[in-house]
Every structure is written in structure tokens, then in C-alpha cells.
Coordinates of C-alpha atoms in Angstrom, one line a residue:
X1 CA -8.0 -98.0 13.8
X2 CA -10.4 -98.8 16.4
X3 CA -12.2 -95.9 18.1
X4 CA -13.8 -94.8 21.2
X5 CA -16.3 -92.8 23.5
X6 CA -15.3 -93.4 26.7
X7 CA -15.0 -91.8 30.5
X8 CA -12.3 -90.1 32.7
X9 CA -12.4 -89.3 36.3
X10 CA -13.7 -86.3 35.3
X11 CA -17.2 -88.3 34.0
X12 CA -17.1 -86.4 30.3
X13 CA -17.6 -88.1 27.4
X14 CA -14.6 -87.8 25.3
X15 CA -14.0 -89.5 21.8
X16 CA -10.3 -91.2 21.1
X17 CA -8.3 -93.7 19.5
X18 CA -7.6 -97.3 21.0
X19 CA -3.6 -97.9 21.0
X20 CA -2.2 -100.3 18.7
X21 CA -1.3 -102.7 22.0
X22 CA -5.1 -102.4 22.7
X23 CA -4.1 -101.4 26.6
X24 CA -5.0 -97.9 26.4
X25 CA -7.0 -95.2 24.5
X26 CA -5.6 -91.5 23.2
X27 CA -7.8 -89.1 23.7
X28 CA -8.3 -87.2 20.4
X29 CA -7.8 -84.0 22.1
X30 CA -4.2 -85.0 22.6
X31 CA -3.5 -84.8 18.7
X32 CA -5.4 -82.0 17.7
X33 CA -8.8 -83.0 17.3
X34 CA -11.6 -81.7 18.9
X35 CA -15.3 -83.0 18.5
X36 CA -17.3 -83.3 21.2
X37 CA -19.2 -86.9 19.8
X38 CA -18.0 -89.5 17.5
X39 CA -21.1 -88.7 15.3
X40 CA -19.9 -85.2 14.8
X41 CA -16.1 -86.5 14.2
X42 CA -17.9 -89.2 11.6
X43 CA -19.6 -86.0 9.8
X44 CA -16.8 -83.3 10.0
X45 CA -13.7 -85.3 10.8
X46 CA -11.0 -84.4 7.4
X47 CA -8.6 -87.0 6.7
X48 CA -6.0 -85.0 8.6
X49 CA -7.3 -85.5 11.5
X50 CA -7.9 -89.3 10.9
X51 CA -4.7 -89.6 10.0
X52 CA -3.6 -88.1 13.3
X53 CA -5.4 -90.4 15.3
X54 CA -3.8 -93.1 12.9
X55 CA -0.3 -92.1 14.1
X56 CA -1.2 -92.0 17.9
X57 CA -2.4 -95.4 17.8
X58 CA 0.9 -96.1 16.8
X59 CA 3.2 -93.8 18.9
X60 CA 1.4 -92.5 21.8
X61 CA 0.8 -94.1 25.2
X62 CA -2.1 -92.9 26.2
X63 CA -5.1 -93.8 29.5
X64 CA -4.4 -97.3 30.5
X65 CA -7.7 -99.1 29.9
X66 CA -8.6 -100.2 34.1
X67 CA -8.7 -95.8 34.5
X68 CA -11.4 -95.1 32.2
X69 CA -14.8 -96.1 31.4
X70 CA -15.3 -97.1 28.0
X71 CA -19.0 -96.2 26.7
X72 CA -20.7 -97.8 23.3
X73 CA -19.0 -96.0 20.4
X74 CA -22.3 -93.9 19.5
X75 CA -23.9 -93.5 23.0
X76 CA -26.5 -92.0 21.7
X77 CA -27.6 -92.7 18.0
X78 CA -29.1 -89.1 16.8
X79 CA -31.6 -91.4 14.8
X80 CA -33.4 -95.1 14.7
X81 CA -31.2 -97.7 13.7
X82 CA -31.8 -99.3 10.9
X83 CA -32.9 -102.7 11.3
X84 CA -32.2 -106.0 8.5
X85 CA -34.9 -109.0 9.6
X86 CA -34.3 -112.1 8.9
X87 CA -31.3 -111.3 6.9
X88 CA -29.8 -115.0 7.3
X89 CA -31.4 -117.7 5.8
X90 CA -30.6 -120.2 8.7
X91 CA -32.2 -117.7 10.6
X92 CA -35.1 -117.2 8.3
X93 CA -36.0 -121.0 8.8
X94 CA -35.6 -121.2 12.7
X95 CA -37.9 -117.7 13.0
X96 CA -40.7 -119.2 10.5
X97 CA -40.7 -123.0 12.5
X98 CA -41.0 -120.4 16.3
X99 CA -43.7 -118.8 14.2
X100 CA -45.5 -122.2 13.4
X101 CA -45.1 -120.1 9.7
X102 CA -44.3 -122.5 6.2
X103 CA -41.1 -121.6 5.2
X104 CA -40.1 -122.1 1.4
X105 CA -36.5 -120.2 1.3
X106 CA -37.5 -117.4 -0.6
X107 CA -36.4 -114.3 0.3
X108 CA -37.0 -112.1 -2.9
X109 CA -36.8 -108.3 -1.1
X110 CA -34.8 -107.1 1.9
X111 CA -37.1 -106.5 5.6
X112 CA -36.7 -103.1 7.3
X113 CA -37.4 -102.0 11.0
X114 CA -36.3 -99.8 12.8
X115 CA -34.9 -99.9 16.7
X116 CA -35.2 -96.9 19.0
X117 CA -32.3 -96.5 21.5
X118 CA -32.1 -93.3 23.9
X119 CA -28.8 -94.8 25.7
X120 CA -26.7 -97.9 23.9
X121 CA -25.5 -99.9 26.6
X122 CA -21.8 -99.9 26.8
X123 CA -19.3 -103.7 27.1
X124 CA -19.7 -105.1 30.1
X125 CA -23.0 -103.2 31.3
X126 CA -26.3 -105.2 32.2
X127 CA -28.8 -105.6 29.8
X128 CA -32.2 -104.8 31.8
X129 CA -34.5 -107.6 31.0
X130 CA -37.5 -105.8 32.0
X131 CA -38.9 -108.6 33.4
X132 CA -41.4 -107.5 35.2
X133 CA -43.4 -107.2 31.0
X134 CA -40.8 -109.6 29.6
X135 CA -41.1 -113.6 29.6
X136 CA -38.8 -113.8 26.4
X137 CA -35.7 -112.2 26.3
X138 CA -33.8 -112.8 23.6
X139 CA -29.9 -112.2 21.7
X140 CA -29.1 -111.5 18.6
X141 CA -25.5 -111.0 17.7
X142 CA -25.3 -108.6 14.6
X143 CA -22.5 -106.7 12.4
X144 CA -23.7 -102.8 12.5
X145 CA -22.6 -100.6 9.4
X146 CA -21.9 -96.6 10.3
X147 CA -22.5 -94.1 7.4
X148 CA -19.7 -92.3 6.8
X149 CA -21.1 -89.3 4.5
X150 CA -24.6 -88.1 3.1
X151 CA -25.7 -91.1 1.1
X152 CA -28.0 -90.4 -1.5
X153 CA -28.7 -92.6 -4.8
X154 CA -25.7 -94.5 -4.3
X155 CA -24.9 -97.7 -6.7
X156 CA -23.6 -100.7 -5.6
X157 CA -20.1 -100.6 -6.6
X158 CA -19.5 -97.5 -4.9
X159 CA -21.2 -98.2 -1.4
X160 CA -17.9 -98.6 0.2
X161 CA -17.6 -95.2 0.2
X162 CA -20.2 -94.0 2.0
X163 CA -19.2 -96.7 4.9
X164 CA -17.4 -95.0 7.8
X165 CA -16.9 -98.6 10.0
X166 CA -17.9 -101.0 11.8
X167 CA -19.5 -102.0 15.6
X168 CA -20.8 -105.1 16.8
X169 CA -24.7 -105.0 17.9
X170 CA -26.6 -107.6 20.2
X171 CA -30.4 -106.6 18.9
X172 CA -31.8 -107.4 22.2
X173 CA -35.7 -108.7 21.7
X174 CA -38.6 -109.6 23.7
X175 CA -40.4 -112.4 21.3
X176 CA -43.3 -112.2 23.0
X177 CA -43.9 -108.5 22.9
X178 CA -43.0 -108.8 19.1
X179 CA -45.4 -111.6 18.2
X180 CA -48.7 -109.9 20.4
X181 CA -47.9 -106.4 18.6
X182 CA -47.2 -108.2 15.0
X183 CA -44.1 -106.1 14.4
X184 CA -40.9 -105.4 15.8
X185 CA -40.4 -102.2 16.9
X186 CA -41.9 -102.0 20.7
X187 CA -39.9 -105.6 21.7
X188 CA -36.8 -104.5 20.1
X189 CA -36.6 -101.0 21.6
X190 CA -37.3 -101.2 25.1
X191 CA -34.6 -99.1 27.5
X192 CA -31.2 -100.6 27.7
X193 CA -32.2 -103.4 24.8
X194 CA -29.1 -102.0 22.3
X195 CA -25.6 -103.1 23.7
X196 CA -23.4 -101.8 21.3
X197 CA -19.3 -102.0 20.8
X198 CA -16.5 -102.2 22.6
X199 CA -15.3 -99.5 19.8
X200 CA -15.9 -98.5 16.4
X201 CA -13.5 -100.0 13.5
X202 CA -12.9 -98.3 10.7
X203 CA -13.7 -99.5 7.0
X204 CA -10.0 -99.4 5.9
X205 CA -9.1 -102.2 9.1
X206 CA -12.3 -104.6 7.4
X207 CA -11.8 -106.6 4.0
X208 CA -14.9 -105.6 1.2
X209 CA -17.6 -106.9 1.1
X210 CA -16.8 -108.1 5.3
X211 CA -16.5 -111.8 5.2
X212 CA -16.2 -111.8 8.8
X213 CA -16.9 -114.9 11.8
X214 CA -19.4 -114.2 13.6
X215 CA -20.8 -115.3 17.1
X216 CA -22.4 -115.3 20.5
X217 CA -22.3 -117.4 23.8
X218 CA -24.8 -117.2 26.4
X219 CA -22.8 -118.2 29.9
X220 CA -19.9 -119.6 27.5
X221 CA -21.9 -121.8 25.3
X222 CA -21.3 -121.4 22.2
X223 CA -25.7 -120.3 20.4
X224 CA -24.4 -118.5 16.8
X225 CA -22.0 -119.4 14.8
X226 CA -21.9 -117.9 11.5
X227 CA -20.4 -115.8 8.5
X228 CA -21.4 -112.2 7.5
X229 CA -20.7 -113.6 4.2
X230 CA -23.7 -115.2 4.5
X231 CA -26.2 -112.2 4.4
X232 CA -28.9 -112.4 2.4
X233 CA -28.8 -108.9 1.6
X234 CA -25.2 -107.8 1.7
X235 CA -24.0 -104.0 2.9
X236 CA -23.7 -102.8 -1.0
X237 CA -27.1 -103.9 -1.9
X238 CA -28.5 -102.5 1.5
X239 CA -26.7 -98.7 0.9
X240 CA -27.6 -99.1 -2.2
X241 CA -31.6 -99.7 -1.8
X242 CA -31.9 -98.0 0.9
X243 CA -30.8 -94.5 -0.8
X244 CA -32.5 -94.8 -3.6
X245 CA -35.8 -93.3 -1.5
X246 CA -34.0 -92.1 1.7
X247 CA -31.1 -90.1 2.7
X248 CA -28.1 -91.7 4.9
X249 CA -27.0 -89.8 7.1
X250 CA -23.5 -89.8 8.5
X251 CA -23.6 -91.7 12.0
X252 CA -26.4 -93.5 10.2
X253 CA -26.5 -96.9 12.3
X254 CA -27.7 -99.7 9.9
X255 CA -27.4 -103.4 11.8
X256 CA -27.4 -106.2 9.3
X257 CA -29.4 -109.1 10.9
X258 CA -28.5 -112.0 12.4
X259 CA -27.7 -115.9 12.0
X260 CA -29.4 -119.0 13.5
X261 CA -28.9 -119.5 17.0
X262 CA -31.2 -117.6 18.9
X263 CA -33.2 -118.5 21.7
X264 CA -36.0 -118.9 19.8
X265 CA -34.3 -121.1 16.9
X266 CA -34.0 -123.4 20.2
X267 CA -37.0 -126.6 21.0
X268 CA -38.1 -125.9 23.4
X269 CA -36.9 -121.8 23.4
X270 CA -33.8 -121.0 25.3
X271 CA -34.4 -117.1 26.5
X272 CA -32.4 -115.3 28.8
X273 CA -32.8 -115.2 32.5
X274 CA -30.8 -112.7 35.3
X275 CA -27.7 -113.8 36.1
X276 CA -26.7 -114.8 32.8
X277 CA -23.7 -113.2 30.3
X278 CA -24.1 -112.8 26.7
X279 CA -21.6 -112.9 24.6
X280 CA -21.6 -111.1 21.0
X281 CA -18.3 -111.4 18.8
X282 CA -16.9 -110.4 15.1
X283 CA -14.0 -111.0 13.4
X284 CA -11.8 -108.3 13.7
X285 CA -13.8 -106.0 15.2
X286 CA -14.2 -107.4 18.6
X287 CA -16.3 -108.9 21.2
X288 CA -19.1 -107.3 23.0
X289 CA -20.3 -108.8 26.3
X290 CA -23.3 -108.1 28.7
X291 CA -24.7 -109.7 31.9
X292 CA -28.8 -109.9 32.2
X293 CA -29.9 -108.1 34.8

């Protein structure tokens, strides 16, 4: 099932479930469960309850889509998210060539950062470019992974488990703000840099491991075109590492990297201007799209 934060008239932020027609959302208070967030439904929801929101996708009418305001799934991440770099090898060799960097196609251990986000910005809101410090805006469609349950010490075969669903990410970047600080975490976490949705999909609506299409479009032109099959590290061996050290969380946000394409794979660079729509999508999940403001 695919589900939601979203708006009423009212201007609360409610959680619910997308109908199976895709026209209009439940509200989760209308079957009997009540969480204020979708983090705290990820970490207390029982499988009653899912199972109720199951059954109103199916049989319940719900808000018609044009009366509400649909929000990023997790509006506000209680934590980082958890960043994979260069987790593509197409991607690996267009970053090292913008980087004037030799490139030999190893890639023997996984790379880590980590994106701050106060506010995710929601489909169809504007990506501020903060141009006034920015001279390299950049896209980067990405699968992101939600933790399910406290993930500790987790093996490989069981990290589907701990996985609670599925978003799509567009890891908003300022390449020139990352290459002056030599690290990623000031250009990647500026306000309003972490567009994030439409909804959430659960793990049971996703094949395992996700061999999922993947894309973005900048003004309809086709930039990435990929496979999540293609990962470098894949989600089991990323659970898996990661919790060895580290506690997951549930709500835990980890975003998987991205393919060639970007506006830096580009010669000369192709970076985003205002005025122009980006376009994120994922098999079966959904497609997430932003103008530049």
C-alpha cells in the first residue's frame, strides 16, 4: 500500500492510506488508527492496524486528491539521512572525470554521508536554489530505504525484515559548495535541498532485492536512466554494514545513491537554473516532481 502525510482544510498533518484507484487518500483516523506522524505509525504501528489501512485502500472512498495537500511521507526526518556516494558505477566514472580524478572501477567499501533536512519538500513544491551562494545546482534521482524496526547486527539474509518501504529521493546538491568544503555535507543539506515522495510504499508492494527503473527528466528530457539493480552496494549489504556499529532506527531514512546522468556527468555541466522542473521517478513507487525556484 502506498502511504501518506498530507493536509486538510483544516492545515493538520494527518497520516493515511492512498486508495487503490490512486484518486484519493483515507485518513488513518477513519479505520481506527491513530498516530500523529508516519515515523511514530513506522515504530508502533501492529499489523492490525496495517492491515486496516490495507482494507481501506481497497473499500473506502476517501479525500479526493485536488482537496488536500499531500506533504513528503516523513516531513520531518527525526534524524540525518543516511547518504550512499557514488553507489553506481556509471556514476562513479562521470563524478571522477567532473573531478579531473583517475578512475580505475574499484569500489572495494561502501561511502557514507549524511544529509540534514529540517523540512523535506513535498511533490510539486519548488526546490530553492539558493542562488544567491549557489552556481551549481544539481539532481540526483535516488531510491530511499525506511527502517522498519530497531536494527542492530543484522545479517544479510534477514535485512528485509528490518525494511518498512520505500520513497523516492532527489538528493539536491550544490557541486561547487561540495568540492570548496571537500565533503558533502554543507552542499547537500542546504534548506529545501530534500524533495522527497509523493508517498511511502511499503516493502510487501516491492520485489527483494528492488530491481526497480529508475529515472529523472529535467524540463522533460530524459538525464538518468538506470536500474536499482545496479547498486554497487545493494540494501541487504547496506542494513547489514551499517548495524554492525550503529543502531537503525525505525523511520531511519537511508537513500541509496544515484546513476549517471547528472548535471555534472554532463561536458560541459548541465546544472539547474529557475524556471526549470525536475523530474525523479521509480518503478512502482512513483514519480516525484519539483520546479527550481
Amino acid at each position: 500500500m502506498k502511504l501518506v502525510t498530507f493536509q486538510n482544510q483544516g492545515g493538520a498533518e494527518k497520516i493515511g492510506v492512498l486508495s487503490a484507484s490512486g484518486n484519493s487518500v483515507i485518513p488513518a483516523e477513519e479505520t481506527g488508527v491513530f498516530y500523529e506522524s508516519m515515523q511514530e505509525l513506522i515504530g508502533k504501528g501492529s499489523r492490525e492496524e496495517f492491515s486496516a489501512l490495507a482494507k481501506a485502500a481497497l473499500e473506502k472512498k476517501g479525500l479526493p486528491l485536488e482537496t488536500i495537500r499531500i506533504l513528503a511521507p516523513i516531513p520531518h526526518p527525526s534524524q540525518d539521512i543516511i547518504c550512499l556516494g557514488i553507489n553506481y558505477m556509471d556514476h562513479a566514472e562521470e563524478s571522477a572525470r567532473f573531478k579531473k580524478e583517475e578512475f580505475n572501477g574499484e569500489r572495494p567499501y561502501a561511502v557514507y554521508f549524511s544529509k540534514r533536512v529540517t523540512n523535506a519538500v513535498a511533490d510539486g513544491e519548488p526546490i530553492d536554489g539558493h542562488f544567491d551562494i549557489v552556481d551549481s545546482l544539481d539532481y540526483e534521482a535516488e531510491l530511499a530505504v525506511i527502517i522498519g524496526k530497531e536494527a542492530y547486527h543484522v545479517a544479510p539474509e534477514d535485512a528485509v525484515e528490518y525494511v518498512f518501504g520505500y520513497t523516492v529521493l532527489n538528493d539536491v546538491s550544490a557541486r561547487t559548495i561540495q568540492m570548496r568544503h571537500k565533503q558533502w555535507y554543507f552542499g547537500k543539506s542546504l534548506d529545501g535541498f530534500t524533495p522527497m515522495g509523493p508517498w511511502l510504499v511499503t516493502r510487501d508492494e516491492v520485489t527483494w532485492p528492488p530491481k526497480l527503473g529508475i529515472w529523472s527528466r529535467v524540463n522533460g528530457e530524459l538525464r538518468q536512466e538506470s536500474n536499482t539493480s545496479l547498486l554497487i552496494f545493494d540494501i541487504p549489504f547496506v542494513i547489514s554494514e551499517l548495524s554492525q556499529g550503529m543502531t537503525l532506527l525505525p523511520g531511519t531514512i537511508i537513500s541509496m545513491g544515484t546513476p549517471a546522468g547528472v548535471g555534472m556527468g554532463f561536458e560541459p555541466p548541465r546544472f539547474l537554473s529557475s524556471g526549470d522542473v525536475v523530474e525523479c521517478g521509480i518503478e512502482g513507487i512513483g514519480v516525484l516532481t519539483n520546479p527550481v525556484k
